[in-house]
GROMACS .gro file of C-alpha atoms in nm:
model
  432
    1MET     CA    1   1.495   1.959  -1.074
    2ASN     CA    2   1.604   1.592  -1.029
    3MET     CA    3   1.654   1.625  -0.653
    4LYS     CA    4   1.826   1.318  -0.511
    5ILE     CA    5   1.728   1.212  -0.158
    6ASP     CA    6   1.969   0.982   0.023
    7PRO     CA    7   1.870   0.832   0.364
    8TRP     CA    8   2.234   0.791   0.471
    9SER     CA    9   2.383   1.137   0.420
   10ALA     CA   10   2.310   1.481   0.560
   11LEU     CA   11   2.029   1.650   0.368
   12ASN     CA   12   1.934   2.015   0.369
   13ILE     CA   13   1.602   2.098   0.204
   14ASP     CA   14   1.537   2.468   0.164
   15ASP     CA   15   1.196   2.442  -0.003
   16TYR     CA   16   0.983   2.148   0.106
   17SER     CA   17   0.720   2.229  -0.158
   18LYS     CA   18   0.964   2.099  -0.421
   19LEU     CA   19   0.904   1.750  -0.282
   20PHE     CA   20   0.538   1.771  -0.384
   21ASP     CA   21   0.619   1.802  -0.753
   22GLU     CA   22   0.932   1.588  -0.761
   23PHE     CA   23   0.819   1.285  -0.561
   24GLY     CA   24   0.440   1.305  -0.542
   25ILE     CA   25   0.423   1.381  -0.170
   26GLN     CA   26   0.091   1.550  -0.086
   27PRO     CA   27   0.051   1.860   0.136
   28PHE     CA   28  -0.070   1.771   0.486
   29ASP     CA   29  -0.285   2.084   0.537
   30ASP     CA   30  -0.610   1.922   0.423
   31MET     CA   31  -0.561   1.625   0.656
   32VAL     CA   32  -0.557   1.827   0.978
   33ARG     CA   33  -0.927   1.910   0.967
   34GLU     CA   34  -1.005   1.536   0.952
   35ILE     CA   35  -0.832   1.473   1.287
   36GLU     CA   36  -1.019   1.540   1.610
   37ASN     CA   37  -0.716   1.612   1.828
   38PRO     CA   38  -0.418   1.656   1.597
   39HIS     CA   39  -0.065   1.634   1.732
   40LYS     CA   40   0.104   1.973   1.762
   41PHE     CA   41   0.342   1.874   1.482
   42MET     CA   42   0.037   1.855   1.258
   43SER     CA   43  -0.136   2.176   1.363
   44ARG     CA   44   0.193   2.371   1.356
   45LYS     CA   45   0.276   2.247   1.004
   46ILE     CA   46   0.592   2.072   1.121
   47ILE     CA   47   0.442   1.769   0.950
   48PHE     CA   48   0.413   1.914   0.603
   49GLY     CA   49   0.340   1.622   0.372
   50HIS     CA   50   0.199   1.272   0.343
   51ARG     CA   51   0.122   0.977   0.123
   52ASN     CA   52  -0.230   0.832   0.158
   53TYR     CA   53  -0.281   0.951   0.515
   54ASP     CA   54  -0.655   0.955   0.437
   55ARG     CA   55  -0.648   0.579   0.500
   56ILE     CA   56  -0.523   0.648   0.852
   57THR     CA   57  -0.778   0.922   0.929
   58ASP     CA   58  -1.052   0.688   0.806
   59ALA     CA   59  -0.928   0.412   1.037
   60MET     CA   60  -0.898   0.648   1.336
   61ASN     CA   61  -1.239   0.806   1.282
   62ASN     CA   62  -1.419   0.475   1.226
   63ASN     CA   63  -1.241   0.251   1.477
   64LYS     CA   64  -1.084   0.034   1.208
   65PRO     CA   65  -0.756  -0.151   1.264
   66PHE     CA   66  -0.437   0.025   1.157
   67SER     CA   67  -0.073   0.031   1.256
   68VAL     CA   68   0.214   0.274   1.295
   69MET     CA   69   0.573   0.174   1.226
   70SER     CA   70   0.907   0.349   1.225
   71GLY     CA   71   1.261   0.270   1.324
   72PHE     CA   72   1.598   0.398   1.435
   73MET     CA   73   1.949   0.314   1.319
   74PRO     CA   74   2.161   0.259   1.632
   75SER     CA   75   2.472   0.452   1.540
   76GLY     CA   76   2.493   0.741   1.787
   77LYS     CA   77   2.325   0.946   2.056
   78VAL     CA   78   1.945   0.971   2.074
   79HIS     CA   79   1.856   1.338   2.028
   80LEU     CA   80   1.564   1.575   1.981
   81GLY     CA   81   1.529   1.476   1.616
   82HIS     CA   82   1.467   1.116   1.719
   83LYS     CA   83   1.229   1.237   1.989
   84MET     CA   84   1.007   1.383   1.715
   85VAL     CA   85   0.959   1.043   1.551
   86MET     CA   86   0.908   0.874   1.888
   87GLU     CA   87   0.634   1.121   1.978
   88GLU     CA   88   0.460   1.064   1.645
   89ILE     CA   89   0.467   0.686   1.699
   90ILE     CA   90   0.333   0.722   2.054
   91TRP     CA   91   0.057   0.963   1.943
   92HIS     CA   92  -0.066   0.715   1.681
   93GLN     CA   93  -0.050   0.436   1.940
   94GLN     CA   94  -0.274   0.648   2.164
   95GLN     CA   95  -0.519   0.687   1.873
   96GLY     CA   96  -0.554   0.308   1.852
   97ALA     CA   97  -0.269   0.200   1.625
   98ASP     CA   98  -0.083  -0.126   1.674
   99ALA     CA   99   0.264   0.024   1.715
  100PHE     CA  100   0.591  -0.120   1.581
  101VAL     CA  101   0.944   0.014   1.639
  102GLY     CA  102   1.239  -0.145   1.466
  103ILE     CA  103   1.601  -0.104   1.569
  104ALA     CA  104   1.783  -0.110   1.235
  105ASP     CA  105   2.095  -0.294   1.346
  106ARG     CA  106   2.133  -0.461   1.006
  107GLU     CA  107   2.148  -0.118   0.847
  108SER     CA  108   2.393   0.013   1.108
  109HIS     CA  109   2.617  -0.290   1.067
  110ALA     CA  110   2.613  -0.271   0.685
  111VAL     CA  111   2.630   0.106   0.638
  112ARG     CA  112   2.820   0.232   0.945
  113GLY     CA  113   3.029  -0.076   1.019
  114MET     CA  114   2.899  -0.097   1.377
  115SER     CA  115   2.957  -0.425   1.561
  116TRP     CA  116   2.649  -0.626   1.657
  117GLU     CA  117   2.733  -0.577   2.024
  118LYS     CA  118   2.755  -0.199   1.981
  119CYS     CA  119   2.428  -0.197   1.786
  120SER     CA  120   2.256  -0.378   2.072
  121ASP     CA  121   2.404  -0.151   2.338
  122ILE     CA  122   2.312   0.172   2.158
  123GLY     CA  123   1.974   0.038   2.051
  124ILE     CA  124   1.867  -0.042   2.406
  125ASN     CA  125   2.047   0.217   2.617
  126GLU     CA  126   1.990   0.514   2.388
  127TYR     CA  127   1.678   0.461   2.176
  128ILE     CA  128   1.456   0.201   2.342
  129ILE     CA  129   1.487   0.338   2.694
  130SER     CA  130   1.404   0.691   2.578
  131LEU     CA  131   1.112   0.557   2.371
  132ILE     CA  132   0.966   0.388   2.678
  133ALA     CA  133   1.034   0.694   2.895
  134LEU     CA  134   0.837   0.911   2.648
  135GLY     CA  135   0.531   0.688   2.684
  136PHE     CA  136   0.547   0.394   2.442
  137GLU     CA  137   0.313   0.128   2.579
  138PRO     CA  138   0.410  -0.240   2.620
  139ASN     CA  139   0.122  -0.356   2.397
  140GLY     CA  140   0.337  -0.233   2.108
  141HIS     CA  141   0.623  -0.420   1.942
  142ILE     CA  142   0.995  -0.334   1.975
  143TYR     CA  143   1.244  -0.551   1.792
  144PHE     CA  144   1.593  -0.569   1.639
  145GLN     CA  145   1.607  -0.644   1.266
  146SER     CA  146   1.871  -0.913   1.317
  147LYS     CA  147   1.653  -1.098   1.571
  148SER     CA  148   1.318  -1.082   1.390
  149GLU     CA  149   1.259  -1.397   1.186
  150GLN     CA  150   0.945  -1.243   1.031
  151VAL     CA  151   1.138  -0.941   0.906
  152LYS     CA  152   1.433  -1.147   0.777
  153ASP     CA  153   1.207  -1.396   0.597
  154LEU     CA  154   0.997  -1.119   0.443
  155ALA     CA  155   1.312  -0.932   0.335
  156PHE     CA  156   1.420  -1.247   0.148
  157GLU     CA  157   1.079  -1.270  -0.023
  158LEU     CA  158   1.087  -0.901  -0.118
  159SER     CA  159   1.439  -0.939  -0.258
  160SER     CA  160   1.296  -1.158  -0.534
  161LYS     CA  161   1.104  -0.853  -0.659
  162ALA     CA  162   1.389  -0.601  -0.627
  163ASN     CA  163   1.672  -0.551  -0.874
  164TYR     CA  164   1.988  -0.346  -0.895
  165SER     CA  165   1.850  -0.101  -1.150
  166GLU     CA  166   1.558  -0.010  -0.924
  167LEU     CA  167   1.776   0.028  -0.615
  168SER     CA  168   2.024   0.236  -0.811
  169ALA     CA  169   1.751   0.467  -0.942
  170ILE     CA  170   1.603   0.521  -0.595
  171TYR     CA  171   1.916   0.534  -0.379
  172GLY     CA  172   2.195   0.615  -0.622
  173PHE     CA  173   2.374   0.286  -0.559
  174THR     CA  174   2.678   0.221  -0.777
  175GLY     CA  175   2.899  -0.074  -0.861
  176GLU     CA  176   3.094   0.004  -0.543
  177THR     CA  177   2.790  -0.042  -0.315
  178ASN     CA  178   2.819  -0.362  -0.113
  179VAL     CA  179   2.542  -0.622  -0.121
  180ALA     CA  180   2.481  -0.592   0.254
  181HIS     CA  181   2.396  -0.223   0.206
  182MET     CA  182   2.146  -0.319  -0.064
  183LEU     CA  183   2.000  -0.592   0.157
  184SER     CA  184   1.960  -0.342   0.442
  185ALA     CA  185   1.744  -0.127   0.214
  186VAL     CA  186   1.517  -0.423   0.134
  187THR     CA  187   1.509  -0.508   0.504
  188GLN     CA  188   1.367  -0.161   0.568
  189SER     CA  189   1.084  -0.251   0.330
  190ALA     CA  190   1.025  -0.568   0.529
  191ASP     CA  191   1.013  -0.358   0.847
  192ILE     CA  192   0.743  -0.139   0.694
  193LEU     CA  193   0.529  -0.422   0.555
  194HIS     CA  194   0.555  -0.684   0.829
  195PRO     CA  195   0.282  -0.528   1.052
  196GLN     CA  196   0.046  -0.656   0.779
  197LEU     CA  197   0.149  -1.021   0.819
  198GLU     CA  198  -0.113  -1.271   0.930
  199GLU     CA  199   0.031  -1.300   1.283
  200TYR     CA  200  -0.039  -0.929   1.333
  201GLY     CA  201  -0.392  -0.933   1.196
  202GLY     CA  202  -0.329  -0.930   0.822
  203PRO     CA  203  -0.358  -0.645   0.570
  204LYS     CA  204  -0.438  -0.305   0.716
  205PRO     CA  205  -0.343   0.060   0.668
  206ALA     CA  206  -0.005   0.144   0.821
  207VAL     CA  207   0.152   0.487   0.865
  208ILE     CA  208   0.527   0.544   0.867
  209PRO     CA  209   0.627   0.879   1.027
  210VAL     CA  210   0.963   0.989   0.890
  211GLY     CA  211   1.174   1.282   0.785
  212SER     CA  212   1.170   1.353   0.414
  213ASP     CA  213   1.519   1.201   0.374
  214GLN     CA  214   1.362   0.859   0.438
  215ASP     CA  215   1.114   0.882   0.149
  216PRO     CA  216   1.327   0.653  -0.073
  217HIS     CA  217   1.243   0.368   0.167
  218ILE     CA  218   0.872   0.448   0.136
  219ARG     CA  219   0.884   0.457  -0.244
  220LEU     CA  220   1.075   0.129  -0.264
  221THR     CA  221   0.836  -0.039  -0.021
  222ARG     CA  222   0.521   0.074  -0.199
  223GLY     CA  223   0.665  -0.059  -0.524
  224LEU     CA  224   0.771  -0.393  -0.376
  225GLY     CA  225   0.439  -0.437  -0.194
  226HIS     CA  226   0.255  -0.382  -0.521
  227LYS     CA  227   0.476  -0.640  -0.697
  228MET     CA  228   0.416  -0.897  -0.422
  229ASN     CA  229   0.038  -0.878  -0.448
  230MET     CA  230  -0.144  -1.129  -0.671
  231PHE     CA  231  -0.406  -0.885  -0.796
  232LYS     CA  232  -0.453  -0.526  -0.892
  233ILE     CA  233  -0.790  -0.354  -0.927
  234GLU     CA  234  -0.840  -0.108  -1.211
  235GLY     CA  235  -1.130   0.127  -1.270
  236ARG     CA  236  -1.246   0.108  -1.631
  237GLU     CA  237  -1.515   0.239  -1.863
  238ASP     CA  238  -1.684   0.059  -2.156
  239LYS     CA  239  -1.766   0.211  -2.495
  240ASP     CA  240  -2.105   0.325  -2.366
  241GLY     CA  241  -1.953   0.513  -2.073
  242ASN     CA  242  -2.047   0.256  -1.809
  243LYS     CA  243  -1.790   0.225  -1.535
  244TYR     CA  244  -1.675  -0.105  -1.390
  245PHE     CA  245  -1.384  -0.266  -1.205
  246SER     CA  246  -1.138  -0.508  -1.358
  247ILE     CA  247  -0.944  -0.732  -1.118
  248ARG     CA  248  -0.625  -0.824  -1.299
  249SER     CA  249  -0.409  -1.121  -1.209
  250LYS     CA  250  -0.038  -1.054  -1.171
  251ALA     CA  251   0.069  -1.390  -1.033
  252ALA     CA  252  -0.255  -1.545  -0.911
  253PRO     CA  253  -0.340  -1.911  -0.968
  254GLU     CA  254  -0.627  -1.968  -1.211
  255GLU     CA  255  -0.829  -2.116  -0.925
  256ALA     CA  256  -0.799  -1.787  -0.735
  257LEU     CA  257  -0.964  -1.596  -1.021
  258LYS     CA  258  -1.244  -1.853  -1.035
  259GLU     CA  259  -1.293  -1.820  -0.661
  260LEU     CA  260  -1.311  -1.441  -0.694
  261SER     CA  261  -1.577  -1.459  -0.963
  262GLN     CA  262  -1.789  -1.681  -0.737
  263ARG     CA  263  -1.725  -1.490  -0.413
  264ILE     CA  264  -1.807  -1.138  -0.536
  265PRO     CA  265  -2.179  -1.073  -0.486
  266ASP     CA  266  -2.203  -0.831  -0.779
  267LYS     CA  267  -2.236  -0.922  -1.146
  268THR     CA  268  -1.903  -1.055  -1.272
  269LYS     CA  269  -1.751  -1.206  -1.585
  270LEU     CA  270  -1.446  -1.430  -1.578
  271PHE     CA  271  -1.184  -1.390  -1.848
  272GLU     CA  272  -0.840  -1.540  -1.890
  273GLY     CA  273  -0.622  -1.339  -1.649
  274HIS     CA  274  -0.890  -1.112  -1.506
  275VAL     CA  275  -1.238  -1.079  -1.359
  276ASP     CA  276  -1.456  -0.783  -1.452
  277VAL     CA  277  -1.702  -0.660  -1.191
  278PHE     CA  278  -2.013  -0.471  -1.299
  279SER     CA  279  -2.254  -0.285  -1.070
  280ALA     CA  280  -2.013  -0.284  -0.774
  281ASP     CA  281  -2.085   0.030  -0.571
  282ASN     CA  282  -1.872  -0.040  -0.264
  283PHE     CA  283  -1.502  -0.046  -0.345
  284GLU     CA  284  -1.408  -0.120   0.017
  285SER     CA  285  -1.621  -0.437   0.021
  286LEU     CA  286  -1.477  -0.544  -0.313
  287MET     CA  287  -1.123  -0.489  -0.185
  288LYS     CA  288  -1.198  -0.700   0.123
  289VAL     CA  289  -1.308  -0.994  -0.093
  290VAL     CA  290  -0.997  -0.963  -0.311
  291GLN     CA  291  -0.774  -0.954  -0.001
  292ASP     CA  292  -0.945  -1.256   0.154
  293VAL     CA  293  -0.908  -1.465  -0.159
  294GLU     CA  294  -0.543  -1.366  -0.202
  295LEU     CA  295  -0.465  -1.461   0.158
  296GLU     CA  296  -0.641  -1.797   0.116
  297PHE     CA  297  -0.421  -1.871  -0.184
  298GLY     CA  298  -0.099  -1.789   0.000
  299GLY     CA  299  -0.053  -1.423  -0.097
  300TYR     CA  300   0.005  -1.113   0.115
  301ALA     CA  301  -0.252  -0.859  -0.012
  302PHE     CA  302  -0.042  -0.570   0.117
  303VAL     CA  303  -0.208  -0.229   0.157
  304PRO     CA  304   0.033   0.038   0.026
  305PRO     CA  305   0.190   0.199   0.336
  306SER     CA  306   0.097   0.556   0.421
  307SER     CA  307   0.357   0.804   0.542
  308THR     CA  308   0.396   1.144   0.702
  309TYR     CA  309   0.692   1.378   0.654
  310HIS     CA  310   0.819   1.631   0.905
  311ARG     CA  311   1.053   1.925   0.870
  312PHE     CA  312   1.406   1.896   0.999
  313MET     CA  313   1.522   2.095   1.298
  314SER     CA  314   1.814   2.328   1.235
  315GLY     CA  315   2.138   2.285   1.426
  316LEU     CA  316   2.181   2.503   1.733
  317GLN     CA  317   2.455   2.694   1.553
  318GLY     CA  318   2.249   2.730   1.236
  319GLY     CA  319   2.266   2.513   0.928
  320LYS     CA  320   2.217   2.138   0.948
  321MET     CA  321   2.206   1.935   1.267
  322SER     CA  322   2.494   1.686   1.258
  323SER     CA  323   2.564   1.395   1.490
  324SER     CA  324   2.937   1.460   1.432
  325VAL     CA  325   2.903   1.814   1.576
  326PRO     CA  326   2.784   1.785   1.940
  327GLU     CA  327   2.725   2.161   1.966
  328SER     CA  328   2.459   2.137   1.693
  329TYR     CA  329   2.211   1.915   1.881
  330ILE     CA  330   2.070   1.825   2.221
  331SER     CA  331   2.103   1.461   2.322
  332LEU     CA  332   1.835   1.315   2.548
  333THR     CA  333   2.105   1.156   2.762
  334GLU     CA  334   2.345   1.447   2.805
  335GLU     CA  335   2.397   1.637   3.128
  336PRO     CA  336   2.105   1.884   3.166
  337LYS     CA  337   2.310   2.184   3.276
  338GLY     CA  338   2.554   2.131   2.991
  339ALA     CA  339   2.263   2.117   2.746
  340ALA     CA  340   2.126   2.442   2.888
  341LYS     CA  341   2.463   2.609   2.823
  342LYS     CA  342   2.449   2.488   2.463
  343VAL     CA  343   2.109   2.655   2.422
  344LYS     CA  344   2.246   2.982   2.560
  345ARG     CA  345   2.517   2.971   2.292
  346ALA     CA  346   2.270   2.896   2.013
  347LYS     CA  347   2.232   3.107   1.700
  348THR     CA  348   1.920   3.324   1.705
  349GLY     CA  349   1.723   3.528   1.455
  350GLY     CA  350   1.800   3.848   1.641
  351ARG     CA  351   1.952   4.162   1.492
  352ILE     CA  352   2.314   4.265   1.534
  353THR     CA  353   2.242   4.537   1.792
  354LEU     CA  354   1.978   4.592   2.059
  355GLU     CA  355   1.872   4.911   1.886
  356GLU     CA  356   1.812   4.728   1.555
  357GLN     CA  357   1.622   4.454   1.737
  358LYS     CA  358   1.383   4.708   1.887
  359LYS     CA  359   1.346   4.896   1.560
  360LEU     CA  360   1.326   4.611   1.306
  361GLY     CA  361   1.217   4.320   1.522
  362GLY     CA  362   1.367   3.971   1.520
  363GLU     CA  363   1.336   3.693   1.265
  364PRO     CA  364   1.199   3.388   1.446
  365GLU     CA  365   1.190   3.190   1.118
  366LYS     CA  366   1.572   3.196   1.121
  367CYS     CA  367   1.609   3.131   1.494
  368SER     CA  368   1.718   2.792   1.632
  369VAL     CA  369   1.591   2.891   1.977
  370TYR     CA  370   1.242   2.967   1.843
  371GLU     CA  371   1.255   2.627   1.670
  372MET     CA  372   1.316   2.470   2.010
  373PHE     CA  373   0.996   2.636   2.132
  374LEU     CA  374   0.804   2.539   1.820
  375PHE     CA  375   0.911   2.174   1.814
  376HIS     CA  376   0.963   2.082   2.177
  377LEU     CA  377   0.947   2.338   2.457
  378VAL     CA  378   0.611   2.517   2.425
  379ASP     CA  379   0.291   2.313   2.420
  380ASP     CA  380   0.053   2.608   2.446
  381ASP     CA  381  -0.021   2.765   2.105
  382GLU     CA  382  -0.111   3.101   2.257
  383GLU     CA  383   0.221   3.123   2.441
  384LEU     CA  384   0.402   3.031   2.121
  385ALA     CA  385   0.213   3.297   1.925
  386GLN     CA  386   0.300   3.555   2.190
  387ILE     CA  387   0.672   3.469   2.169
  388TYR     CA  388   0.658   3.497   1.790
  389THR     CA  389   0.472   3.829   1.791
  390GLU     CA  390   0.692   3.990   2.057
  391CYS     CA  391   1.004   3.883   1.870
  392ARG     CA  392   0.870   4.022   1.543
  393GLU     CA  393   0.769   4.348   1.705
  394GLY     CA  394   1.106   4.393   1.875
  395THR     CA  395   0.969   4.385   2.230
  396ARG     CA  396   1.133   4.051   2.316
  397MET     CA  397   1.510   4.025   2.330
  398CYS     CA  398   1.716   3.718   2.240
  399GLY     CA  399   1.860   3.690   2.590
  400HIS     CA  400   1.511   3.642   2.733
  401CYS     CA  401   1.433   3.364   2.484
  402LYS     CA  402   1.765   3.189   2.540
  403ALA     CA  403   1.720   3.195   2.917
  404LEU     CA  404   1.366   3.055   2.891
  405ALA     CA  405   1.468   2.786   2.641
  406ALA     CA  406   1.770   2.687   2.850
  407GLU     CA  407   1.557   2.661   3.165
  408ARG     CA  408   1.295   2.445   2.993
  409THR     CA  409   1.555   2.227   2.822
  410GLU     CA  410   1.724   2.157   3.154
  411LYS     CA  411   1.389   2.081   3.319
  412PHE     CA  412   1.281   1.847   3.038
  413LEU     CA  413   1.609   1.655   3.040
  414LYS     CA  414   1.605   1.612   3.418
  415GLU     CA  415   1.251   1.475   3.407
  416HIS     CA  416   1.319   1.259   3.102
  417GLN     CA  417   1.632   1.108   3.253
  418GLU     CA  418   1.443   1.024   3.571
  419LEU     CA  419   1.183   0.847   3.356
  420ARG     CA  420   1.465   0.668   3.174
  421GLU     CA  421   1.577   0.518   3.504
  422VAL     CA  422   1.225   0.384   3.556
  423ALA     CA  423   1.216   0.256   3.197
  424LYS     CA  424   1.534   0.050   3.253
  425ASP     CA  425   1.347  -0.159   3.506
  426ARG     CA  426   1.057  -0.216   3.265
  427LEU     CA  427   1.244  -0.368   2.970
  428ASP     CA  428   1.109  -0.714   3.043
  429GLU     CA  429   0.753  -0.582   2.992
  430TYR     CA  430   0.854  -0.520   2.631
  431GLY     CA  431   1.015  -0.861   2.581
  432LEU     CA  432   1.368  -0.719   2.593
   0.00000   0.00000   0.00000
């Protein structure tokens, strides 16, 4: 298939299952049963895929440290699509995650040509204020890429492990791509990995909630994190069928391997370039020793970041949502009554005539108004199921749905904008 995903252009994915085969994203269905109180995006299959989310469920269920990180490029209005990511960050924060939100002003400056002043204005007055209004707690971390010394320093370190061929293969960069654009991609990797720096508690599982168009950043970061680590652990089997672990040095000092062989409580044998571990029955304990030794010898010991992937919302007029087409989306800062009028003009999954609607029923799967209910406007699953069934059976008309969605959109925006006013006075609590 050779699908190419580009984080900087509009993407329309008709069949999300293709991403499983093409990029190794795993279906999220099996994860839901491991979560005590899953977010509605999870139970409603809006979040459809993941990478290594089992590390996150293990941390949540066993009170282990973990983090959540995502970011926003300050280039336009904050809208319902951004709200989805914000809610996912906040939900993980409520489950115990150390939460990080980056404002990708380096990316906006390099890719969109936005001035630093405009990046700051949009970042604060659109994204950060809405994030706080939605419930992000001040014990989390909000930062601008250009002002974070940890992120900039780590981006420089990661750049030593990245090359043009790799960036070109992942992003489709060409000889015309400017170096700042390439650096902004590596900076995104630094965003994702920096919650694992020593000042934030060291290596730990981290989940990055994103739309599937952002998966190139996840793939690059997992690759760079692996390259930065001093060791890799391989499961092996000898000629007699006995299984053991081999800890292979990638860039570790010889003294680090010696220290490993002495620190591991199980039977070990030191070779040039690796330590073999026999009789180890607790991989987690072994990993902890390897991480500790790597950190003591100046390494990072990054845990590969986990990720979740959510479906995109359709535009209100059908097709893709586009920031260049105001009628296609609802901004969190637009006038509530005007937003309600947009909803009333939205494309539905209804039939051409009332008679056909009653006879054949509607098609909620093709309806942007039903998507508004599914993603944002109906919290109660039973109410949502009733709307779906009545539409399918032809007993609910599109005008009823539009009126209800418009009313709830107006109500939400009024309440959210009131909370935004409160959030403006709380910026100092977040170090802004």
